[in-house]
Tab-separated table of C-alpha atoms and ligand atoms in Angstrom:
chain	number	residue	atom	x	y	z
O	1	MET	CA	-47.641	-21.348	-4.940
O	2	LYS	CA	-46.093	-21.287	-1.467
O	3	ILE	CA	-46.092	-18.014	0.449
O	4	LEU	CA	-44.204	-17.613	3.721
O	5	VAL	CA	-45.187	-14.901	6.210
O	6	ILE	CA	-42.533	-13.921	8.769
O	7	GLY	CA	-43.877	-13.023	12.207
O	8	SER	CA	-46.171	-14.189	14.962
O	9	GLY	CA	-48.680	-11.419	15.676
O	10	GLY	CA	-52.149	-10.241	14.717
O	11	ARG	CA	-50.913	-8.433	11.607
O	12	GLU	CA	-49.341	-11.651	10.351
O	13	HIS	CA	-52.439	-13.694	11.163
O	14	ALA	CA	-54.560	-11.255	9.135
O	15	LEU	CA	-52.115	-11.524	6.209
O	16	CYS	CA	-52.176	-15.335	6.359
O	17	TRP	CA	-55.985	-15.294	6.559
O	18	LYS	CA	-56.173	-13.149	3.429
O	19	LEU	CA	-53.513	-15.084	1.483
O	20	ALA	CA	-55.154	-18.425	2.322
O	21	GLN	CA	-58.213	-17.229	0.357
O	22	SER	CA	-56.163	-16.897	-2.859
O	23	PRO	CA	-56.632	-19.797	-5.236
O	24	GLY	CA	-53.629	-22.111	-5.463
O	25	VAL	CA	-51.813	-20.558	-2.496
O	26	GLU	CA	-50.335	-22.601	0.351
O	27	VAL	CA	-49.593	-20.452	3.384
O	28	TYR	CA	-46.604	-20.916	5.713
O	29	ALA	CA	-45.758	-18.811	8.757
O	30	CYS	CA	-42.419	-18.474	10.577
O	31	PRO	CA	-42.740	-18.846	13.498
O	32	GLY	CA	-46.519	-18.235	13.384
O	33	ASN	CA	-49.035	-18.716	16.189
O	34	PRO	CA	-52.129	-20.888	16.824
O	35	GLY	CA	-54.265	-18.539	14.706
O	36	MET	CA	-51.920	-18.809	11.736
O	37	ALA	CA	-51.806	-22.593	12.178
O	38	ARG	CA	-55.470	-22.520	11.128
O	39	GLU	CA	-54.575	-20.812	7.830
O	40	GLY	CA	-51.511	-22.883	6.936
O	41	THR	CA	-48.349	-24.464	8.324
O	42	CYS	CA	-46.172	-22.945	11.044
O	43	VAL	CA	-42.432	-23.499	10.643
O	44	PRO	CA	-39.945	-22.808	13.437
O	45	GLY	CA	-36.374	-21.562	13.036
O	46	GLU	CA	-34.672	-18.744	11.152
O	47	PRO	CA	-36.742	-17.178	8.320
O	48	LEU	CA	-34.183	-17.847	5.580
O	49	ASP	CA	-33.810	-21.511	6.593
O	50	ALA	CA	-37.601	-21.803	6.787
O	51	ALA	CA	-38.055	-20.336	3.289
O	52	LEU	CA	-35.471	-22.690	1.820
O	53	ARG	CA	-36.883	-25.694	3.670
O	54	VAL	CA	-40.482	-25.192	2.525
O	55	GLY	CA	-39.472	-23.944	-0.939
O	56	ALA	CA	-41.282	-20.606	-0.585
O	57	ASP	CA	-42.032	-18.841	-3.891
O	58	LEU	CA	-42.603	-15.571	-2.079
O	59	THR	CA	-41.957	-14.292	1.468
O	60	VAL	CA	-43.711	-11.360	3.142
O	61	VAL	CA	-42.125	-9.828	6.260
O	62	GLY	CA	-44.417	-8.660	9.076
O	63	PRO	CA	-42.369	-7.005	11.847
O	64	GLU	CA	-39.685	-4.323	11.708
O	65	VAL	CA	-36.990	-6.099	13.714
O	66	PRO	CA	-35.953	-8.614	10.988
O	67	LEU	CA	-36.172	-5.837	8.359
O	68	VAL	CA	-33.815	-3.592	10.292
O	69	ALA	CA	-31.535	-6.616	10.792
O	70	GLY	CA	-31.326	-7.145	7.002
O	71	VAL	CA	-33.565	-10.167	6.338
O	72	VAL	CA	-34.462	-8.779	2.879
O	73	ASP	CA	-30.797	-8.387	1.940
O	74	ALA	CA	-30.158	-12.004	2.975
O	75	PHE	CA	-33.095	-13.330	0.903
O	76	ARG	CA	-32.152	-11.288	-2.173
O	77	ALA	CA	-28.543	-12.467	-1.940
O	78	ARG	CA	-29.923	-16.005	-2.353
O	79	GLY	CA	-32.170	-14.955	-5.246
O	80	LEU	CA	-35.383	-15.426	-3.200
O	81	ARG	CA	-38.501	-13.298	-3.771
O	82	ILE	CA	-39.429	-11.201	-0.741
O	83	VAL	CA	-41.618	-8.178	0.012
O	84	GLY	CA	-39.840	-5.685	2.277
O	85	PRO	CA	-37.182	-2.963	2.334
O	86	ASN	CA	-33.454	-3.637	2.610
O	87	ALA	CA	-31.649	-2.738	5.846
O	88	GLU	CA	-30.599	0.674	4.508
O	89	ALA	CA	-34.205	1.715	3.732
O	90	ALA	CA	-35.435	0.152	6.987
O	91	ARG	CA	-33.508	2.867	8.831
O	92	LEU	CA	-36.495	5.104	8.080
O	93	GLU	CA	-38.141	3.219	10.944
O	94	GLY	CA	-35.037	2.067	12.822
O	95	SER	CA	-33.858	5.596	13.576
O	96	LYS	CA	-36.144	8.587	14.177
O	97	ILE	CA	-33.177	10.907	13.634
O	98	PHE	CA	-32.354	9.329	10.256
O	99	ALA	CA	-36.031	9.654	9.266
O	100	LYS	CA	-36.323	13.304	10.338
O	101	ASP	CA	-33.095	14.271	8.572
O	102	PHE	CA	-34.280	12.426	5.456
O	103	LEU	CA	-37.673	14.194	5.517
O	104	MET	CA	-36.072	17.597	5.978
O	105	GLN	CA	-33.491	17.081	3.210
O	106	SER	CA	-36.134	15.755	0.824
O	107	GLY	CA	-38.561	18.608	1.453
O	108	ILE	CA	-41.288	16.229	2.709
O	109	PRO	CA	-43.636	17.980	5.162
O	110	THR	CA	-43.018	17.083	8.823
O	111	ALA	CA	-43.025	18.764	12.260
O	112	ALA	CA	-40.177	21.170	13.117
O	113	TYR	CA	-37.617	19.409	15.327
O	114	ALA	CA	-34.264	19.418	17.056
O	115	VAL	CA	-31.912	16.505	17.691
O	116	VAL	CA	-30.383	16.457	21.185
O	117	GLU	CA	-27.599	14.291	22.621
O	118	ASP	CA	-28.639	14.298	26.280
O	119	ALA	CA	-31.032	15.672	28.898
O	120	SER	CA	-29.249	18.994	29.339
O	121	GLN	CA	-29.352	19.741	25.597
O	122	ALA	CA	-32.989	18.632	25.659
O	123	ARG	CA	-33.833	21.168	28.397
O	124	MET	CA	-32.326	23.937	26.279
O	125	ALA	CA	-34.227	22.854	23.164
O	126	LEU	CA	-37.525	22.630	25.077
O	127	GLY	CA	-37.406	26.384	25.635
O	128	ARG	CA	-37.666	26.920	21.884
O	129	PHE	CA	-40.752	24.745	21.385
O	130	GLY	CA	-43.039	25.601	24.315
O	131	PHE	CA	-45.778	23.159	25.397
O	132	PRO	CA	-47.176	20.743	24.467
O	133	VAL	CA	-44.030	19.275	22.953
O	134	VAL	CA	-43.143	15.795	21.715
O	135	LEU	CA	-40.068	13.821	22.823
O	136	LYS	CA	-38.982	10.770	20.828
O	137	ALA	CA	-36.276	8.190	21.501
O	138	ASP	CA	-34.090	7.557	18.457
O	139	GLY	CA	-34.266	3.760	18.121
O	140	LEU	CA	-36.951	1.072	17.836
O	141	ALA	CA	-39.225	1.158	20.891
O	142	ALA	CA	-42.270	-0.978	19.986
O	143	GLY	CA	-44.548	2.070	19.930
O	144	LYS	CA	-43.441	3.223	23.390
O	145	GLY	CA	-40.606	5.633	22.627
O	146	VAL	CA	-42.769	8.751	22.200
O	147	VAL	CA	-44.010	11.091	24.930
O	148	VAL	CA	-46.254	14.112	24.449
O	149	ALA	CA	-45.377	16.449	27.335
O	150	HIS	CA	-47.947	19.082	28.277
O	151	ASN	CA	-45.766	20.918	30.806
O	152	ALA	CA	-42.236	21.085	32.194
O	153	ALA	CA	-42.897	18.388	34.817
O	154	GLU	CA	-44.073	15.909	32.171
O	155	ALA	CA	-41.082	16.761	29.973
O	156	GLU	CA	-38.742	16.198	32.923
O	157	ALA	CA	-40.385	12.831	33.651
O	158	ALA	CA	-39.963	11.842	29.989
O	159	LEU	CA	-36.273	12.739	30.109
O	160	GLY	CA	-35.949	10.253	32.952
O	161	THR	CA	-37.338	7.362	30.887
O	162	LEU	CA	-36.230	8.091	27.287
O	163	LYS	CA	-32.563	7.206	26.959
O	164	GLY	CA	-29.872	8.241	24.483
O	165	ARG	CA	-30.251	10.739	21.635
O	166	LEU	CA	-33.707	12.246	21.275
O	167	VAL	CA	-35.813	14.128	18.779
O	168	ILE	CA	-37.674	17.091	20.282
O	169	GLU	CA	-40.562	17.974	18.044
O	170	GLU	CA	-43.235	20.583	17.482
O	171	PHE	CA	-46.701	19.337	18.567
O	172	LEU	CA	-49.075	19.097	15.603
O	173	THR	CA	-52.868	18.999	15.685
O	174	GLY	CA	-55.287	17.457	13.253
O	175	GLU	CA	-56.678	14.070	12.332
O	176	GLU	CA	-54.155	11.219	12.468
O	177	VAL	CA	-54.114	8.793	9.548
O	178	SER	CA	-52.122	5.623	8.892
O	179	PHE	CA	-51.207	5.686	5.207
O	180	ILE	CA	-49.597	2.544	3.822
O	181	ALA	CA	-48.362	2.004	0.270
O	182	LEU	CA	-46.961	-1.131	-1.309
O	183	CYS	CA	-43.794	-0.177	-3.198
O	184	ASP	CA	-41.439	-1.896	-5.625
O	185	GLY	CA	-38.413	0.430	-5.654
O	186	ARG	CA	-39.972	2.687	-8.282
O	187	ASP	CA	-43.759	2.537	-8.204
O	188	ALA	CA	-46.212	2.617	-5.320
O	189	LEU	CA	-49.744	1.353	-4.809
O	190	PRO	CA	-51.673	2.936	-1.923
O	191	LEU	CA	-53.706	0.725	0.412
O	192	ALA	CA	-56.906	2.174	1.860
O	193	ALA	CA	-56.278	4.685	4.651
O	194	THR	CA	-56.811	3.515	8.238
O	195	GLN	CA	-56.928	5.035	11.697
O	196	ASP	CA	-55.241	3.473	14.685
O	197	HIS	CA	-56.225	4.059	18.333
O	198	LYS	CA	-52.864	4.267	20.051
O	199	THR	CA	-53.564	5.023	23.690
O	200	VAL	CA	-54.668	2.378	26.145
O	201	PHE	CA	-57.860	4.042	27.442
O	202	ASP	CA	-61.082	5.300	25.846
O	203	GLY	CA	-61.132	8.901	24.653
O	204	ASP	CA	-57.421	8.730	23.714
O	205	ARG	CA	-56.275	8.808	27.320
O	206	GLY	CA	-53.417	6.970	29.013
O	207	PRO	CA	-50.025	5.882	27.722
O	208	ASN	CA	-49.367	4.848	24.137
O	209	THR	CA	-49.493	1.184	23.152
O	210	GLY	CA	-48.680	-0.624	19.925
O	211	GLY	CA	-52.335	0.048	18.983
O	212	MET	CA	-55.594	-0.870	20.754
O	213	GLY	CA	-57.696	-1.048	17.616
O	214	ALA	CA	-58.038	0.311	14.109
O	215	TYR	CA	-60.601	0.809	11.407
O	216	CYS	CA	-60.597	1.162	7.650
O	217	ASP	CA	-63.176	3.315	5.919
O	218	ALA	CA	-63.355	5.122	2.589
O	219	GLY	CA	-64.305	8.277	4.517
O	220	ILE	CA	-60.935	8.561	6.289
O	221	LEU	CA	-59.155	10.175	3.333
O	222	SER	CA	-60.617	11.724	0.196
O	223	GLU	CA	-59.247	10.829	-3.219
O	224	SER	CA	-57.630	14.234	-3.570
O	225	ASP	CA	-55.955	13.925	-0.134
O	226	THR	CA	-54.750	10.458	-1.129
O	227	ARG	CA	-53.172	11.876	-4.276
O	228	MET	CA	-51.607	14.685	-2.239
O	229	VAL	CA	-50.032	12.165	0.170
O	230	MET	CA	-48.761	10.043	-2.729
O	231	ASP	CA	-47.228	13.091	-4.454
O	232	ARG	CA	-45.797	14.852	-1.414
O	233	VAL	CA	-44.764	11.908	0.763
O	234	ILE	CA	-44.779	8.459	-0.822
O	235	TYR	CA	-43.328	8.996	-4.312
O	236	PRO	CA	-40.461	11.259	-3.141
O	237	THR	CA	-39.519	8.657	-0.513
O	238	VAL	CA	-39.736	5.697	-2.895
O	239	GLU	CA	-37.608	7.557	-5.404
O	240	ALA	CA	-34.955	8.747	-2.959
O	241	MET	CA	-34.606	5.422	-1.131
O	242	LYS	CA	-35.528	3.064	-4.010
O	243	PHE	CA	-37.947	1.835	-1.387
O	244	SER	CA	-39.577	-1.539	-1.803
O	245	GLY	CA	-42.018	-3.208	0.568
O	246	PHE	CA	-44.663	-1.530	2.686
O	247	LEU	CA	-44.047	2.135	3.383
O	248	TYR	CA	-46.241	3.273	6.273
O	249	ALA	CA	-46.485	7.026	6.816
O	250	GLY	CA	-48.043	8.012	10.128
O	251	LEU	CA	-49.617	11.329	9.111
O	252	MET	CA	-51.153	14.300	10.825
O	253	MET	CA	-53.674	15.919	8.486
O	254	THR	CA	-53.033	19.512	9.576
O	255	ALA	CA	-54.576	22.747	8.330
O	256	ASP	CA	-51.429	23.048	6.165
O	257	GLY	CA	-51.876	19.587	4.637
O	258	PRO	CA	-50.425	16.195	5.552
O	259	LYS	CA	-47.295	16.084	7.718
O	260	VAL	CA	-45.306	12.950	8.501
O	261	LEU	CA	-45.204	12.007	12.205
O	262	GLU	CA	-43.243	8.836	11.595
O	263	PHE	CA	-42.321	6.265	8.999
O	264	ASN	CA	-42.671	2.547	9.473
O	265	VAL	CA	-41.272	0.189	6.885
O	266	ARG	CA	-43.926	-2.508	7.234
O	267	LEU	CA	-47.651	-2.967	7.566
O	268	GLY	CA	-49.242	-1.551	10.707
O	269	ASP	CA	-50.461	-3.687	13.565
O	270	PRO	CA	-53.458	-3.556	14.113
O	271	GLU	CA	-54.139	-1.590	10.868
O	272	THR	CA	-53.521	-4.716	8.784
O	273	GLN	CA	-56.440	-6.531	10.446
O	274	PRO	CA	-59.183	-4.194	9.114
O	275	LEU	CA	-57.230	-3.692	5.854
O	276	MET	CA	-57.206	-7.397	5.039
O	277	HIS	CA	-60.837	-7.697	6.100
O	278	ARG	CA	-61.916	-4.940	3.740
O	279	MET	CA	-59.702	-5.769	0.757
O	280	GLU	CA	-61.776	-7.212	-2.048
O	281	SER	CA	-58.981	-8.060	-4.492
O	282	ASP	CA	-56.778	-11.085	-4.406
O	283	PHE	CA	-53.656	-9.631	-2.724
O	284	VAL	CA	-51.184	-12.103	-4.240
O	285	PRO	CA	-50.709	-10.532	-7.721
O	286	ALA	CA	-49.799	-7.155	-6.179
O	287	LEU	CA	-47.394	-8.752	-3.677
O	288	MET	CA	-45.765	-10.814	-6.396
O	289	ALA	CA	-45.459	-7.740	-8.637
O	290	ALA	CA	-43.938	-5.701	-5.794
O	291	SER	CA	-41.282	-8.354	-5.188
O	292	GLU	CA	-40.362	-8.304	-8.900
O	293	GLY	CA	-40.316	-4.521	-9.450
O	294	LYS	CA	-43.399	-4.772	-11.669
O	295	LEU	CA	-46.041	-2.967	-9.632
O	296	ALA	CA	-47.008	-0.546	-12.434
O	297	GLY	CA	-50.580	-1.218	-13.519
O	298	GLN	CA	-51.552	-3.217	-10.397
O	299	LYS	CA	-54.798	-2.220	-8.677
O	300	LEU	CA	-56.528	-3.077	-5.431
O	301	ALA	CA	-60.284	-2.981	-4.878
O	302	TRP	CA	-61.919	-2.412	-1.490
O	303	ARG	CA	-65.399	-3.230	-0.316
O	304	ALA	CA	-67.592	-0.154	0.132
O	305	GLY	CA	-68.380	-0.899	3.776
O	306	PRO	CA	-65.809	-0.233	6.515
O	307	SER	CA	-64.071	-2.728	8.806
O	308	VAL	CA	-63.137	-2.436	12.472
O	309	CYS	CA	-60.639	-4.285	14.687
O	310	VAL	CA	-60.875	-4.202	18.490
O	311	VAL	CA	-57.739	-5.348	20.315
O	312	MET	CA	-58.222	-7.373	23.489
O	313	ALA	CA	-55.202	-7.029	25.770
O	314	SER	CA	-53.778	-8.633	28.910
O	315	ALA	CA	-54.175	-7.005	32.330
O	316	GLY	CA	-51.390	-4.456	32.815
O	317	TYR	CA	-50.590	-3.959	29.112
O	318	PRO	CA	-48.812	-1.725	27.938
O	319	GLY	CA	-46.930	-2.186	31.219
O	320	ALA	CA	-45.955	-5.537	32.730
O	321	TYR	CA	-48.514	-8.316	32.288
O	322	GLU	CA	-48.965	-11.984	33.118
O	323	THR	CA	-49.438	-14.693	30.521
O	324	GLY	CA	-50.888	-18.211	30.545
O	325	LYS	CA	-54.558	-17.226	31.010
O	326	GLU	CA	-57.062	-19.475	29.300
O	327	ILE	CA	-58.899	-17.820	26.374
O	328	ARG	CA	-62.525	-18.850	25.882
O	329	GLY	CA	-65.138	-17.963	23.289
O	330	VAL	CA	-63.133	-17.550	20.063
O	331	GLN	CA	-65.369	-20.022	18.232
O	332	MET	CA	-68.522	-18.384	19.520
O	333	ALA	CA	-67.280	-14.910	18.477
O	334	GLU	CA	-66.629	-16.269	14.985
O	335	ALA	CA	-69.989	-18.010	14.854
O	336	LYS	CA	-71.519	-14.570	15.512
O	337	GLY	CA	-69.765	-13.188	12.428
O	338	ALA	CA	-66.504	-11.672	13.699
O	339	THR	CA	-63.033	-12.771	12.569
O	340	VAL	CA	-60.687	-13.297	15.507
O	341	PHE	CA	-57.084	-12.568	14.588
O	342	GLN	CA	-54.698	-14.000	17.141
O	343	ALA	CA	-51.683	-12.021	18.349
O	344	GLY	CA	-50.355	-13.024	21.784
O	345	THR	CA	-51.677	-16.576	22.008
O	346	ARG	CA	-50.225	-20.048	22.432
O	347	THR	CA	-51.560	-23.560	22.804
O	348	ALA	CA	-50.573	-25.120	26.105
O	349	HIS	CA	-52.211	-27.489	28.590
O	350	GLY	CA	-54.528	-28.529	25.748
O	351	ARG	CA	-56.119	-25.088	25.535
O	352	LEU	CA	-55.657	-21.652	23.975
O	353	GLU	CA	-53.770	-19.326	26.359
O	354	THR	CA	-52.539	-15.738	26.425
O	355	SER	CA	-48.837	-15.276	25.668
O	356	GLY	CA	-48.512	-11.545	24.998
O	357	GLY	CA	-49.783	-8.042	25.780
O	358	ARG	CA	-52.066	-7.695	22.793
O	359	VAL	CA	-53.858	-11.030	22.660
O	360	LEU	CA	-56.607	-10.890	20.022
O	361	GLY	CA	-57.848	-8.531	17.297
O	362	VAL	CA	-61.578	-9.053	16.923
O	363	THR	CA	-62.436	-7.800	13.438
O	364	ALA	CA	-65.636	-7.323	11.467
O	365	SER	CA	-66.992	-5.433	8.468
O	366	GLY	CA	-70.402	-3.834	7.976
O	367	ALA	CA	-72.494	-1.749	5.615
O	368	ASP	CA	-71.542	1.417	7.494
O	369	LEU	CA	-69.297	2.348	10.422
O	370	PRO	CA	-71.892	1.837	13.195
O	371	ALA	CA	-72.703	-1.620	11.761
O	372	ALA	CA	-69.033	-2.625	11.540
O	373	ILE	CA	-68.387	-1.362	15.086
O	374	ALA	CA	-71.429	-3.253	16.412
O	375	ALA	CA	-70.345	-6.462	14.658
O	376	ALA	CA	-66.806	-6.273	16.088
O	377	TYR	CA	-68.084	-5.639	19.650
O	378	GLU	CA	-70.620	-8.433	19.263
O	379	GLY	CA	-67.610	-10.730	18.753
O	380	VAL	CA	-65.756	-9.211	21.733
O	381	LYS	CA	-68.751	-9.920	23.971
O	382	HIS	CA	-68.275	-13.671	23.641
O	383	ILE	CA	-64.560	-13.747	24.486
O	384	GLU	CA	-63.170	-14.114	27.954
O	385	PHE	CA	-59.788	-14.333	29.631
O	386	GLU	CA	-58.697	-13.274	33.097
O	387	GLY	CA	-57.828	-9.574	33.319
O	388	MET	CA	-58.682	-8.800	29.689
O	389	HIS	CA	-59.256	-5.182	28.731
O	390	TYR	CA	-60.132	-3.367	25.540
O	391	ARG	CA	-61.275	0.057	24.392
O	392	ARG	CA	-64.976	0.607	23.906
O	393	ASP	CA	-64.649	3.468	21.424
O	394	ILE	CA	-62.793	1.888	18.492
O	395	GLY	CA	-63.982	3.293	15.172
O	396	GLY	CA	-65.050	6.606	16.733
O	397	ARG	CA	-63.653	9.343	14.515
O	398	GLY	CA	-61.527	12.138	15.904
O	399	MET	CA	-62.038	10.896	19.474
O	400	GLY	CA	-60.582	13.450	21.865
O	401	ARG	CA	-58.277	14.852	19.236
Z	501	AMP	P1	-44.899	8.104	16.486
Z	501	AMP	O1	-44.401	6.776	16.989
Z	501	AMP	O2	-43.806	9.018	16.064
Z	501	AMP	O3	-45.996	7.971	15.456
Z	501	AMP	O4	-45.659	8.757	17.720
Z	501	AMP	C1	-46.660	8.085	18.422
Z	501	AMP	C2	-47.853	8.972	18.587
Z	501	AMP	O5	-47.499	10.177	19.245
Z	501	AMP	C3	-48.453	9.429	17.274
Z	501	AMP	O6	-49.321	8.472	16.764
Z	501	AMP	C4	-49.147	10.706	17.677
Z	501	AMP	O7	-50.401	10.434	18.275
Z	501	AMP	C5	-48.233	11.269	18.699
Z	501	AMP	N1	-47.315	12.211	18.061
Z	501	AMP	C6	-46.092	11.945	17.550
Z	501	AMP	N2	-45.522	13.047	17.031
Z	501	AMP	C7	-46.406	14.046	17.211
Z	501	AMP	C8	-46.409	15.451	16.888
Z	501	AMP	N3	-45.368	16.030	16.302
Z	501	AMP	N4	-47.497	16.163	17.220
Z	501	AMP	C9	-48.552	15.579	17.843
Z	501	AMP	N5	-48.611	14.287	18.172
Z	501	AMP	C10	-47.561	13.515	17.866
Z	502	LIG	N1	-50.244	0.560	14.832
Z	502	LIG	C1	-49.061	1.284	14.678
Z	502	LIG	C2	-47.925	0.534	14.153
Z	502	LIG	O1	-48.065	-0.557	13.626
Z	502	LIG	O2	-46.812	1.029	14.271
């Protein structure tokens, strides 16, 4: 069976790595990266052309941009199997305002909010919320369209950078959890809960990034909390939107129960790296079932021990950064037991080089959290590229929250 993964980042490398372990599966990636080239075949060009060319039996979409642009609709129109939401359902991620209005109308718990058209309306709304307050740009922003303002000066600065319509939102406190379910338009199968470390510096300081690391551990969410999230958040959304694909609810576990901070309509990056590392089951039957609307009865098993992914980023990320730095030590890190998922890499000048902000996701599992953390950082220790930086506290629970 041929499976095509659309995308070129660490999430997609982790997916390819997992799928390549399934018996009888040939992995293709479009466009892929040097890490994915180790798991299968990279094919350039448009995803639909690539799927037709290689004769893909199933396609899995990584990033949000093609989903929002309607890649799933295009595949289905040709009768091709694909895991992902159609463009209409992808608006849950493509527009924060659409998502908030949907949550409110569906009675799904979320932070109180106001939608404002411009800075002057925003200033009026801010008076109602007090500080801290959260300001969110409406459209896709690669994880950078959200500002938590602690005072009027920070809110004013945010209004200078966030353009267009905004959501102004009540600040919630609690433990943040990434909750992802695989859905088939009717049924939903939860993946293990993960936590993502979003800010660039240790102790949850500095600006938000796409994610500087993540871990997956049975202790993140109890079984009863998992059921609560399925009943209050996932099932109502799947039913209302006939959602298929990966539904990712960014949750705040507040004293009043789970509240949705955001929806994504895809797997998380870097959450997918520890998820794939910890998943015990063959993932292919569940993916196939999801693409056919036959998810009922599917199960996924997870290893008892947790997994941890530490992101190694380019100097300057999440701001401007340079690329083309030689990456050394990937083999050594893997020889020491870590799995190195490649994100922003390319092969050039006969060597592996940086080509993005988030470069590598060094991932490992262990018997307990300290062991998994130690194994991931043991891998990190052997890797080197000019200007690299990474957080040293990945896997620490409730850090600074
Ligand atoms: P989002 O892209 O909406 O998930 O926001 C990015 C990050 O901002 C989240 O992961 C939270 O850490 C923080 N955040 C967003 N909304 C809120 C909120 N209402 N209260 C507190 N923190 C929030
Ligand atoms: N790590 C957060 C995201 O994928 O949106």
